[in-house]
C-alpha cells in the first residue's frame, strides 16, 4: 500500500465507474422496491398463519416456511444461474441489469419476509387482543395494529435487507449484471488493477454506510416516544 | 341481564387436561357492578374473556340481554363486541398512536362516523376521564393511572352496554387505584353501565361492587350480594381472602378461648346502627361488659357496616338473652 502509485487514479476510466455505480443503484433500487412489495405481504402471511396465531394454518405455514428456507439456503450465485430460464421468461432477458433484478428479488424476498415475520412477533399480544375485543377484523388488525405498531422494526428490517442486496448485486457480474461489484471482480481480481478494486470497494462501502445511517435515522424518527 | 349458563373450558397442558372453568353459571343484573374474585389461576381471566368470547367455552352459553352470543357467527360477533368495552391490567394501548388516536381507534373500527363526529366523541370521552390536556401525548409519556384512563375512555367509545375489567387496577399504586375505582363507580352511576370486574383484592370488591362471585379452581364457590358475602362468608377461600384484608375473624378469639374461656359474641351492624352507640347503650341496660377481640368498621358501596368479635367479661342477663336484646337495636348478635 505504501508504494501505491497515486497517478494510477488518473488512468482510471471514471466514466465506466460512473456507469457501474448507476447500475448498482438501479439494481438496488428496483429490486428493493419489489422485495418490499412481495416480502411484506409474505411476512404478514407467515406471521398470521403460524400455529397459534391470528389465522393459524399450520400446513400452509409449514409449506411457506419450507420454501423460504430453501431459497435462503441456496448460495446467491447458484440462484442466479438456476433462475436464468425463469428470468428470460419474465423479463425477456436473463443477462444484464434487467436480468439481475429477478434473481435479486427472489433472493431477497424470503430474507426480508422472515425478518418481517420476526418483527411482527414482537407486537404485544395484549394489544392484538385488545383490538379483537373491540371487534377488529383481520384487515383492521394488520393495517391498523400490526404494521403501524412495528414500523420501526420494519424499517430496520428493510435496511438490513438493502445492505444484503448490495452484497448480492456484487455477484450479479456472473451473468453480466454489471455494477460496482462486477467491476471490482473483473478489473481488480482478474486483471490485477488494484486501483479500480480499491475505488469500487470504497464506493460500495460508502453505499452501505449511507444506507445504514439513513435507515437508522428513519428508525429513530418513527419510534414512539 | 347477563346470563352465563354452565360454561366449561378446558386446556391441554403437557398431556394433562386443566379445567380452567368447570360448569360456571352466573346471573348479572343490568346496571350493577359485578365482581369476580379468586386466587391466581382460579380461572377469572378465562371467565371474563368468555363474556366477549375472546375465549370460546367448550360448552355452555353466554347471553347478553337475551341474545345468546355463543350462537353468533364471526362477523356478527365482531359487531357485537364493538359494544362490549374491555379494560386490561396492562392497558394494551397502541404505542403508535396518540392518546386521542387511541380513543378514536374503536370508532374507526365501528365506522359510520365522519372524522369530525369522531373527534367530537374523542373530546367528550377524554373530558369524562379527565385527560383533556394529554390529548396529543403518546402512551409512553403517561403514568400508569393516566394510561388506564385512556383504556377506559377507549372502552366506552362505542357506547357499550357492558364493560369488562380484567384486573384494571392491579398494576397501579393504592392511591391511583382508588382514583380509577372512583372513576368506574362514576361511570356506572352516570351511564347506568353494567360492569363486570375481576380482582384478587377484596378491597376493590368492597369499594365498588354490588354483587360478587368467588371463583376457586374453575368453580363458583360463593356468590351473592357483597354485603352478605362480607358479613357471612361461607367458603374457606372467601374467608381467607377476607382475612388478608383485615376483614376476617380475629386470631385473638383462639387465645381468649384458651385463657379466659368466657363466651364470645359476634355483633354485626349494617346501616344506621353502625352510627349509633349501641354497644354502650346495651351495656348500661344489662350490665354487659366486653373485651373486643377483633373488629371491622367500614362501608360497602355507601352502606356503613361493622362486625365486632367480643369476649363477654360480665353480664347481668344470661348470654343467651343477648341476641334478642341486640336485635331490638337493629344489631345482629350471635353467641359463638
Ligand atoms: N391459553 C392457555 N393455555 C393453557 N392453560 C391456560 C391458558 N389460559 C389459562 N390457562 C390455565 O387455566 C387456569 C386459569 O387461568 P386464568 O388465567 O383464567 O386464571 P386467573 O384467575 O385469571 O389467574 P391470575 O389471577 O393469575 O390472572 C390456569 O391454571 C391457567 O394455567
Ligand atoms: Mg388473570
Coordinates of C-alpha atoms and ligand atoms in Angstrom, one line a residue:
Chain A
X1 CA 0.0 0.0 0.0
X2 CA 2.8 2.4 0.9
X3 CA 4.2 2.3 -2.6
X4 CA 0.8 2.8 -4.2
X5 CA 1.2 5.0 -7.2
X6 CA -1.4 7.7 -6.9
X7 CA -1.0 8.5 -10.6
X8 CA -2.9 5.3 -11.3
X9 CA -6.0 7.0 -10.2
X10 CA -5.8 9.4 -13.1
X11 CA -5.8 6.4 -15.5
X12 CA -9.0 5.0 -14.2
X13 CA -11.9 5.1 -16.5
X14 CA -14.2 7.2 -14.4
X15 CA -17.0 7.0 -16.9
X16 CA -17.0 3.3 -16.5
X17 CA -17.1 3.6 -12.8
X18 CA -19.9 6.1 -13.0
X19 CA -21.9 3.7 -15.2
X20 CA -21.2 0.8 -12.8
X21 CA -22.4 3.0 -9.9
X22 CA -25.5 3.8 -11.7
X23 CA -26.1 0.1 -12.5
X24 CA -25.7 -0.8 -8.8
X25 CA -28.1 1.9 -7.7
X26 CA -30.6 0.8 -10.3
X27 CA -30.4 -2.9 -9.4
X28 CA -30.6 -1.9 -5.7
X29 CA -33.5 0.5 -6.0
X30 CA -35.7 -1.6 -8.3
X31 CA -35.0 -4.9 -6.5
X32 CA -35.6 -3.3 -3.1
X33 CA -38.9 -1.9 -4.3
X34 CA -40.1 -5.4 -5.5
X35 CA -38.6 -7.0 -2.4
X36 CA -40.7 -4.9 -0.1
X37 CA -43.8 -5.2 -2.3
X38 CA -43.6 -9.0 -2.2
X39 CA -41.8 -9.6 1.1
X40 CA -44.0 -7.6 3.3
X41 CA -47.2 -9.5 2.4
X42 CA -45.4 -12.7 2.6
X43 CA -44.0 -11.8 6.0
X44 CA -47.5 -10.9 7.2
X45 CA -48.9 -14.2 5.8
X46 CA -46.1 -16.1 7.6
X47 CA -46.9 -14.4 10.8
X48 CA -50.7 -14.8 10.8
X49 CA -50.7 -18.4 9.5
X50 CA -48.2 -19.6 12.1
X51 CA -49.6 -22.1 14.6
X52 CA -51.3 -20.3 17.5
X53 CA -51.6 -17.0 15.5
X54 CA -54.4 -15.0 14.2
X55 CA -55.3 -17.2 11.2
X56 CA -53.4 -20.3 12.1
X57 CA -53.0 -22.6 9.1
X58 CA -50.3 -24.9 10.2
X59 CA -50.0 -26.7 6.8
X60 CA -49.8 -23.6 4.8
X61 CA -47.3 -22.2 7.2
X62 CA -45.1 -25.3 7.0
X63 CA -45.1 -25.1 3.2
X64 CA -44.3 -21.4 3.1
X65 CA -41.7 -21.7 5.7
X66 CA -40.0 -24.6 3.9
X67 CA -39.9 -22.6 0.6
X68 CA -38.5 -19.6 2.4
X69 CA -35.8 -21.8 3.9
X70 CA -34.9 -23.4 0.6
X71 CA -34.4 -20.1 -1.1
X72 CA -32.4 -18.8 1.8
X73 CA -30.2 -21.8 1.9
X74 CA -29.2 -21.5 -1.7
X75 CA -26.0 -19.5 -2.3
X76 CA -26.9 -16.5 -4.4
X77 CA -24.6 -17.4 -7.3
X78 CA -26.5 -20.7 -7.6
X79 CA -29.8 -18.8 -7.6
X80 CA -28.5 -16.5 -10.3
X81 CA -27.8 -19.5 -12.6
X82 CA -30.8 -21.6 -11.7
X83 CA -33.2 -18.8 -12.3
X84 CA -31.9 -17.9 -15.8
X85 CA -34.7 -19.6 -17.7
X86 CA -37.3 -18.1 -15.5
X87 CA -35.8 -14.7 -15.7
X88 CA -35.8 -14.9 -19.5
X89 CA -39.4 -15.8 -19.5
X90 CA -40.3 -13.0 -17.1
X91 CA -38.3 -10.0 -18.5
X92 CA -37.2 -11.2 -21.9
X93 CA -33.5 -11.4 -21.0
X94 CA -31.5 -13.3 -18.5
X95 CA -28.4 -11.0 -18.5
X96 CA -27.5 -7.5 -17.7
X97 CA -29.1 -5.3 -15.1
X98 CA -32.6 -6.3 -16.1
X99 CA -31.7 -10.0 -15.9
X100 CA -30.1 -9.5 -12.5
X101 CA -33.1 -7.9 -10.9
X102 CA -35.2 -11.1 -10.9
X103 CA -32.8 -13.2 -9.0
X104 CA -32.0 -10.3 -6.7
X105 CA -35.7 -10.1 -5.8
X106 CA -36.1 -13.9 -5.5
X107 CA -33.1 -14.0 -3.2
X108 CA -34.1 -11.0 -1.0
X109 CA -37.8 -11.7 -0.6
X110 CA -37.6 -14.7 1.6
X111 CA -34.9 -13.0 3.6
X112 CA -37.0 -9.9 4.1
X113 CA -40.2 -11.8 4.7
X114 CA -38.6 -13.8 7.5
X115 CA -37.3 -10.6 9.1
X116 CA -40.9 -9.1 8.8
X117 CA -42.3 -12.2 10.5
X118 CA -39.9 -11.8 13.4
X119 CA -40.6 -8.1 13.8
X120 CA -44.4 -8.8 13.8
X121 CA -44.0 -11.4 16.5
X122 CA -42.7 -8.7 18.8
X123 CA -46.0 -6.9 18.7
X124 CA -47.6 -7.1 22.1
X125 CA -50.2 -9.9 22.1
X126 CA -52.2 -7.9 24.6
X127 CA -52.6 -5.1 22.0
X128 CA -53.8 -7.5 19.4
X129 CA -56.2 -9.0 21.9
X130 CA -57.5 -5.5 22.9
X131 CA -58.3 -4.8 19.2
X132 CA -60.1 -8.1 18.9
X133 CA -62.1 -7.2 22.0
X134 CA -63.2 -4.0 20.2
X135 CA -64.4 -6.0 17.2
X136 CA -61.5 -5.6 14.9
X137 CA -61.4 -7.8 11.8
X138 CA -58.2 -9.3 10.4
X139 CA -57.5 -6.4 7.9
X140 CA -58.0 -3.9 10.7
X141 CA -55.6 -5.8 12.8
X142 CA -53.0 -6.0 10.0
X143 CA -53.2 -2.4 8.8
X144 CA -54.2 -0.5 12.0
X145 CA -52.3 -2.5 14.6
X146 CA -49.6 -4.9 13.3
X147 CA -47.9 -2.7 10.7
X148 CA -48.1 0.7 12.5
X149 CA -47.0 -0.8 15.8
X150 CA -44.0 -2.5 14.3
X151 CA -43.0 0.3 11.9
X152 CA -39.6 1.0 13.4
X153 CA -38.8 -2.7 13.3
X154 CA -39.9 -2.9 9.7
X155 CA -37.7 0.0 8.6
X156 CA -34.8 -1.7 10.4
X157 CA -35.6 -5.0 8.5
X158 CA -35.7 -3.1 5.2
X159 CA -32.3 -1.5 6.0
X160 CA -30.7 -4.9 6.7
X161 CA -32.2 -6.2 3.5
X162 CA -31.0 -3.3 1.4
X163 CA -27.4 -3.8 2.7
X164 CA -27.6 -7.6 2.0
X165 CA -28.8 -6.7 -1.6
X166 CA -25.7 -4.6 -2.1
X167 CA -23.7 -7.7 -1.4
X168 CA -25.9 -9.7 -3.9
X169 CA -25.5 -7.1 -6.6
X170 CA -21.8 -7.6 -6.5
X171 CA -22.3 -11.2 -7.6
X172 CA -24.6 -10.4 -10.4
X173 CA -21.4 -9.8 -12.6
X174 CA -21.5 -13.6 -13.1
X175 CA -24.4 -13.1 -15.5
X176 CA -23.1 -9.8 -16.8
X177 CA -25.3 -7.9 -14.5
X178 CA -22.8 -5.1 -14.2
X179 CA -22.4 -2.8 -11.3
X180 CA -19.6 -1.9 -8.9
X181 CA -19.1 -5.4 -7.6
X182 CA -18.7 -6.7 -11.1
X183 CA -16.1 -4.0 -11.9
X184 CA -14.2 -4.9 -8.8
X185 CA -14.0 -8.6 -9.8
X186 CA -13.3 -8.0 -13.5
X187 CA -10.6 -5.4 -13.1
X188 CA -9.3 -5.8 -9.6
X189 CA -9.3 -9.6 -9.3
X190 CA -8.9 -10.8 -12.8
X191 CA -6.7 -8.1 -14.3
X192 CA -4.8 -7.0 -11.2
X193 CA -5.9 -3.4 -11.5
X194 CA -5.8 -2.9 -7.8
X195 CA -6.7 0.8 -8.0
X196 CA -10.1 0.1 -9.6
X197 CA -10.8 -2.5 -7.0
X198 CA -10.0 0.0 -4.3
X199 CA -12.2 2.7 -5.8
X200 CA -15.1 0.3 -6.2
X201 CA -14.7 -1.1 -2.7
X202 CA -14.7 2.4 -1.3
X203 CA -17.8 3.3 -3.3
X204 CA -19.6 0.1 -2.1
X205 CA -18.6 0.9 1.5
X206 CA -19.9 4.4 1.2
X207 CA -23.2 3.0 -0.2
X208 CA -23.6 0.5 2.7
X209 CA -22.7 3.2 5.2
X210 CA -25.1 5.6 3.7
X211 CA -27.9 3.0 3.6
X212 CA -27.3 2.0 7.2
X213 CA -27.3 5.6 8.6
X214 CA -30.3 6.6 6.5
X215 CA -32.1 3.5 7.9
X216 CA -31.0 4.2 11.4
X217 CA -32.2 7.8 11.4
X218 CA -35.5 6.7 9.9
X219 CA -36.0 4.2 12.6
X220 CA -35.2 6.9 15.2
X221 CA -37.7 9.2 13.6
X222 CA -40.6 6.7 13.6
X223 CA -40.0 5.4 17.1
X224 CA -42.9 6.0 19.5
X225 CA -41.5 8.2 22.3
Chain B
X1 CA -79.2 -9.0 32.3
X2 CA -76.2 -11.1 31.5
X3 CA -76.5 -14.9 31.9
X4 CA -73.7 -17.3 32.0
X5 CA -75.1 -20.8 31.7
X6 CA -72.9 -23.7 32.8
X7 CA -69.8 -22.8 30.8
X8 CA -66.8 -25.0 30.9
X9 CA -63.3 -24.5 29.5
X10 CA -60.5 -27.0 29.5
X11 CA -56.9 -26.5 28.5
X12 CA -54.5 -29.2 27.5
X13 CA -51.2 -28.7 29.2
X14 CA -48.3 -31.2 28.9
X15 CA -50.6 -34.1 28.2
X16 CA -52.9 -33.2 31.2
X17 CA -56.2 -31.5 31.0
X18 CA -56.8 -28.5 33.2
X19 CA -60.4 -27.4 33.8
X20 CA -60.0 -23.6 33.8
X21 CA -63.8 -23.3 34.1
X22 CA -65.9 -26.0 35.5
X23 CA -69.6 -25.6 34.9
X24 CA -69.8 -22.0 35.8
X25 CA -73.2 -20.2 35.9
X26 CA -73.8 -16.5 36.8
X27 CA -76.6 -14.0 36.5
X28 CA -75.6 -10.4 36.4
X29 CA -78.3 -7.8 36.6
X30 CA -78.2 -4.8 34.2
X31 CA -76.6 -1.7 35.7
X32 CA -74.8 -3.4 38.6
X33 CA -71.1 -3.7 39.2
X34 CA -70.3 -7.4 39.5
X35 CA -67.0 -8.5 41.0
X36 CA -65.3 -11.8 40.4
X37 CA -62.6 -12.7 42.8
X38 CA -60.3 -15.6 43.3
X39 CA -56.7 -16.7 43.7
X40 CA -54.2 -16.7 40.9
X41 CA -55.1 -19.4 38.4
X42 CA -58.7 -19.7 39.7
X43 CA -60.0 -19.0 36.1
X44 CA -61.0 -15.4 36.5
X45 CA -59.5 -14.2 33.2
X46 CA -60.8 -17.2 31.4
X47 CA -64.3 -16.4 32.7
X48 CA -64.3 -12.7 31.8
X49 CA -62.8 -13.5 28.4
X50 CA -65.8 -15.8 27.8
X51 CA -68.1 -12.9 28.2
X52 CA -67.0 -11.4 24.9
X53 CA -65.9 -14.8 23.5
X54 CA -62.2 -13.8 23.3
X55 CA -62.1 -17.3 24.7
X56 CA -64.7 -19.8 23.5
X57 CA -66.1 -22.1 26.2
X58 CA -66.1 -25.8 25.4
X59 CA -69.7 -25.9 26.4
X60 CA -72.4 -23.7 27.8
X61 CA -74.0 -20.4 26.8
X62 CA -73.4 -16.7 27.4
X63 CA -76.3 -14.4 26.7
X64 CA -76.3 -10.7 26.8
X65 CA -79.8 -9.1 27.3
X66 CA -81.4 -12.2 26.0
X67 CA -79.1 -12.7 22.9
X68 CA -77.0 -15.9 23.0
X69 CA -73.7 -14.6 21.7
X70 CA -72.2 -18.1 21.5
X71 CA -74.5 -18.6 18.5
X72 CA -73.3 -15.6 16.6
X73 CA -71.1 -16.1 13.5
X74 CA -67.7 -14.4 13.4
X75 CA -68.9 -11.3 11.7
X76 CA -71.9 -10.8 14.0
X77 CA -69.8 -11.4 17.0
X78 CA -67.3 -8.7 15.9
X79 CA -70.2 -6.3 15.5
X80 CA -71.5 -7.2 19.0
X81 CA -68.0 -6.8 20.5
X82 CA -67.9 -3.2 19.5
X83 CA -70.4 -2.6 22.2
X84 CA -68.7 -4.6 24.9
X85 CA -65.8 -2.5 26.4
X86 CA -62.8 -4.2 27.9
X87 CA -60.2 -2.7 30.1
X88 CA -56.9 -4.6 30.7
X89 CA -54.4 -4.9 33.5
X90 CA -51.6 -3.8 31.3
X91 CA -53.6 -1.2 29.4
X92 CA -52.8 -2.5 26.0
X93 CA -52.7 0.8 24.3
X94 CA -51.3 1.3 20.8
X95 CA -47.9 2.8 21.1
X96 CA -48.0 4.1 17.6
X97 CA -51.0 6.3 18.4
X98 CA -51.5 9.4 20.5
X99 CA -54.0 9.4 23.4
X100 CA -56.7 10.9 21.2
X101 CA -56.0 8.4 18.4
X102 CA -56.1 5.5 20.8
X103 CA -59.6 6.6 21.9
X104 CA -60.5 7.1 18.3
X105 CA -59.4 3.6 17.3
X106 CA -62.7 1.8 18.3
X107 CA -64.7 4.5 16.5
X108 CA -62.7 3.8 13.3
X109 CA -63.3 0.1 13.7
X110 CA -67.1 0.6 14.0
X111 CA -67.2 3.0 11.1
X112 CA -70.2 5.1 10.0
X113 CA -69.0 8.3 11.6
X114 CA -67.4 11.4 9.9
X115 CA -63.9 12.4 11.2
X116 CA -65.5 15.5 12.8
X117 CA -68.0 13.3 14.7
X118 CA -65.2 11.0 15.8
X119 CA -63.1 13.9 17.0
X120 CA -66.1 15.3 19.0
X121 CA -66.7 12.0 20.6
X122 CA -63.0 11.6 21.5
X123 CA -63.0 15.0 23.2
X124 CA -66.1 14.1 25.1
X125 CA -64.6 10.9 26.3
X126 CA -61.3 12.5 27.2
X127 CA -63.2 15.0 29.3
X128 CA -65.1 12.2 31.0
X129 CA -61.9 10.5 32.2
X130 CA -60.1 13.8 32.9
X131 CA -57.4 13.6 30.2
X132 CA -58.2 16.6 28.1
X133 CA -54.8 18.1 28.5
X134 CA -53.0 15.0 27.4
X135 CA -54.7 14.5 24.1
X136 CA -51.6 14.7 22.0
X137 CA -49.3 12.7 24.1
X138 CA -48.1 9.2 23.4
X139 CA -48.9 6.4 25.8
X140 CA -45.2 6.2 26.7
X141 CA -45.4 9.7 28.1
X142 CA -48.2 8.9 30.5
X143 CA -48.3 7.5 34.1
X144 CA -50.0 4.1 34.8
X145 CA -53.1 5.8 36.1
X146 CA -53.4 8.0 33.0
X147 CA -52.8 5.1 30.7
X148 CA -55.7 3.3 32.4
X149 CA -57.9 6.3 31.9
X150 CA -57.1 6.2 28.2
X151 CA -58.0 2.5 28.3
X152 CA -61.3 3.3 30.0
X153 CA -62.1 6.1 27.5
X154 CA -61.4 3.7 24.7
X155 CA -63.6 1.0 26.1
X156 CA -66.5 3.5 26.4
X157 CA -66.2 4.9 22.9
X158 CA -68.9 3.0 21.2
X159 CA -71.5 3.4 23.9
X160 CA -71.1 -0.2 25.3
X161 CA -73.8 -1.9 27.3
X162 CA -71.2 -3.9 29.2
X163 CA -67.8 -3.0 30.5
X164 CA -65.3 -5.8 31.3
X165 CA -62.3 -5.0 33.5
X166 CA -59.6 -7.7 33.9
X167 CA -57.6 -6.5 36.9
X168 CA -57.8 -3.0 35.8
X169 CA -56.1 -1.6 38.9
X170 CA -53.6 -4.4 39.7
X171 CA -50.7 -2.6 38.1
X172 CA -51.4 0.7 40.0
X173 CA -50.4 2.1 43.4
X174 CA -53.2 2.3 46.1
X175 CA -53.9 6.0 45.5
X176 CA -54.2 5.6 41.8
X177 CA -56.3 2.5 42.3
X178 CA -58.7 4.5 44.4
X179 CA -59.0 7.2 41.7
X180 CA -59.6 4.6 39.0
X181 CA -62.2 2.8 41.1
X182 CA -63.9 6.1 41.7
X183 CA -64.0 6.8 38.0
X184 CA -65.5 3.4 37.3
X185 CA -68.2 3.9 40.0
X186 CA -68.9 7.3 38.5
X187 CA -69.3 5.8 35.0
X188 CA -71.6 3.1 36.4
X189 CA -73.8 5.8 38.0
X190 CA -73.8 8.3 35.2
X191 CA -74.2 5.9 32.3
X192 CA -76.0 3.1 34.1
X193 CA -73.4 0.8 32.6
X194 CA -73.1 -2.8 33.7
X195 CA -69.6 -3.5 34.8
X196 CA -68.0 -6.9 35.4
X197 CA -64.6 -6.7 37.1
X198 CA -62.0 -9.2 38.1
X199 CA -59.7 -8.7 41.1
X200 CA -57.9 -10.7 43.7
X201 CA -58.3 -7.8 46.2
X202 CA -61.3 -7.8 48.5
X203 CA -60.9 -4.1 49.0
X204 CA -61.8 -3.5 45.3
X205 CA -64.9 -5.6 45.8
X206 CA -65.9 -3.7 48.9
X207 CA -65.4 -0.3 47.4
X208 CA -67.1 -0.8 44.1
X209 CA -69.2 -3.9 43.7
X210 CA -72.9 -4.7 44.3
X211 CA -72.5 -8.5 43.8
X212 CA -69.6 -10.8 43.9
X213 CA -68.7 -14.3 42.8
X214 CA -65.8 -16.2 44.4
X215 CA -64.0 -18.4 42.0
X216 CA -61.8 -21.3 43.0
X217 CA -60.3 -23.9 40.7
X218 CA -62.7 -23.0 38.0
X219 CA -65.8 -23.2 40.1
X220 CA -68.0 -20.6 41.6
X221 CA -67.8 -21.4 45.3
X222 CA -69.8 -18.5 46.6
X223 CA -71.9 -15.8 45.2
X224 CA -74.3 -13.1 46.3
X225 CA -74.6 -9.5 47.4
X226 CA -71.3 -8.1 48.6
X227 CA -72.7 -7.2 52.0
X228 CA -73.9 -10.7 52.6
X229 CA -70.7 -12.3 51.5
X230 CA -68.6 -10.0 53.6
X231 CA -70.6 -10.4 56.7
X232 CA -71.1 -14.1 56.5
X233 CA -68.5 -15.7 54.2
X234 CA -69.3 -19.4 53.8
X235 CA -66.4 -20.8 51.9
X236 CA -62.9 -21.1 53.2
X237 CA -61.4 -19.3 50.1
X238 CA -63.7 -16.3 50.8
X239 CA -62.8 -16.3 54.4
X240 CA -59.1 -16.3 53.7
X241 CA -59.4 -13.6 51.1
X242 CA -61.3 -11.5 53.7
X243 CA -58.7 -12.3 56.4
X244 CA -55.9 -10.9 54.1
X245 CA -57.6 -7.6 54.1
X246 CA -58.1 -7.5 57.8
X247 CA -61.8 -8.2 57.5
X248 CA -61.6 -11.8 58.8
X249 CA -62.2 -13.3 62.2
X250 CA -59.5 -12.2 64.7
X251 CA -56.9 -14.7 65.8
X252 CA -57.4 -13.4 69.4
X253 CA -60.5 -15.4 69.6
X254 CA -58.4 -18.6 70.0
X255 CA -56.3 -17.2 72.7
X256 CA -59.4 -15.9 74.5
X257 CA -61.0 -19.3 74.4
X258 CA -57.9 -20.9 75.9
X259 CA -57.0 -18.4 78.6
X260 CA -60.3 -16.7 79.6
X261 CA -62.9 -19.2 78.2
X262 CA -65.9 -17.0 78.7
X263 CA -68.4 -16.8 75.8
X264 CA -67.6 -14.9 72.7
X265 CA -70.2 -12.9 70.8
X266 CA -70.2 -11.6 67.3
X267 CA -72.1 -8.4 66.6
X268 CA -73.0 -7.4 63.1
X269 CA -74.0 -3.8 62.2
X270 CA -75.4 -2.8 58.9
X271 CA -76.5 0.7 58.0
X272 CA -77.8 3.1 60.7
X273 CA -77.0 1.1 63.9
X274 CA -73.3 1.3 62.8
X275 CA -73.5 5.0 63.6
X276 CA -75.2 4.6 67.0
X277 CA -73.6 3.9 70.4
X278 CA -75.4 0.5 70.5
X279 CA -72.8 -1.4 72.5
X280 CA -72.6 1.4 75.1
X281 CA -76.4 1.5 75.4
X282 CA -76.9 -2.2 75.8
X283 CA -74.0 -2.3 78.2
X284 CA -75.7 0.1 80.5
X285 CA -79.1 -1.6 80.3
X286 CA -78.0 -5.1 81.1
X287 CA -74.6 -4.6 82.7
X288 CA -72.8 -6.1 79.8
X289 CA -69.0 -5.6 79.7
X290 CA -67.0 -6.9 76.9
X291 CA -63.4 -7.2 75.8
X292 CA -63.1 -6.5 72.0
X293 CA -61.2 -9.3 70.2
X294 CA -61.4 -8.1 66.6
X295 CA -63.4 -5.7 64.6
X296 CA -64.1 -4.2 61.2
X297 CA -65.9 -0.9 60.7
X298 CA -66.2 0.2 57.2
X299 CA -68.5 0.8 54.3
X300 CA -69.6 -1.3 51.4
X301 CA -70.6 1.0 48.5
X302 CA -72.4 3.6 50.6
X303 CA -73.6 1.4 53.4
X304 CA -71.7 1.6 56.7
X305 CA -71.2 -1.8 58.3
X306 CA -69.3 -3.2 61.2
X307 CA -68.5 -6.6 62.7
X308 CA -67.2 -7.0 66.2
X309 CA -66.0 -10.0 68.0
X310 CA -66.1 -9.6 71.7
X311 CA -65.4 -11.8 74.8
X312 CA -68.0 -11.4 77.5
X313 CA -66.5 -10.2 80.8
X314 CA -69.7 -9.5 82.8
X315 CA -73.4 -9.5 82.1
X316 CA -76.5 -9.2 84.3
X317 CA -78.5 -11.3 81.9
X318 CA -77.7 -14.7 80.6
X319 CA -75.6 -14.6 77.4
X320 CA -78.3 -16.5 75.5
X321 CA -80.6 -13.5 76.0
X322 CA -78.3 -11.1 74.3
X323 CA -79.3 -11.8 70.7
X324 CA -82.8 -10.7 71.4
X325 CA -81.7 -7.5 73.2
X326 CA -79.3 -6.5 70.4
X327 CA -82.0 -7.3 67.8
X328 CA -84.1 -4.5 69.3
X329 CA -81.3 -2.1 68.4
X330 CA -81.1 -3.5 64.9
X331 CA -77.8 -5.3 65.5
X332 CA -77.4 -9.0 64.9
X333 CA -75.7 -10.8 67.8
X334 CA -74.5 -14.4 67.7
X335 CA -73.1 -16.3 70.6
X336 CA -70.1 -18.3 69.2
Ligands
LIG1 N1 -54.1 -20.5 26.9 C1 -54.0 -21.3 27.9 N2 -53.4 -22.5 27.8 C2 -53.2 -23.4 28.8 N3 -53.7 -23.2 30.0 C3 -54.3 -22.0 30.3 C4 -54.5 -21.0 29.2 N4 -55.1 -19.9 29.8 C5 -55.3 -20.2 31.1 N5 -54.8 -21.5 31.4 C6 -54.9 -22.1 32.7 O1 -56.2 -22.0 33.1 C7 -56.2 -21.7 34.5 C8 -57.0 -20.4 34.8 O2 -56.3 -19.3 34.2 P1 -56.8 -17.8 34.3 O3 -55.8 -17.0 33.5 O4 -58.2 -17.7 34.0 O5 -56.5 -17.6 35.9 P2 -56.7 -16.2 36.7 O6 -57.7 -16.5 37.7 O7 -57.0 -15.1 35.7 O8 -55.3 -16.0 37.3 P3 -54.5 -14.6 37.6 O9 -55.0 -14.0 38.8 O10 -53.1 -15.2 37.8 O11 -54.6 -13.8 36.4 C9 -54.8 -21.7 35.0 O12 -54.5 -22.9 35.5 C10 -54.0 -21.5 33.7 O13 -52.8 -22.1 33.8
LIG2 MG1 -56.0 -13.3 35.1

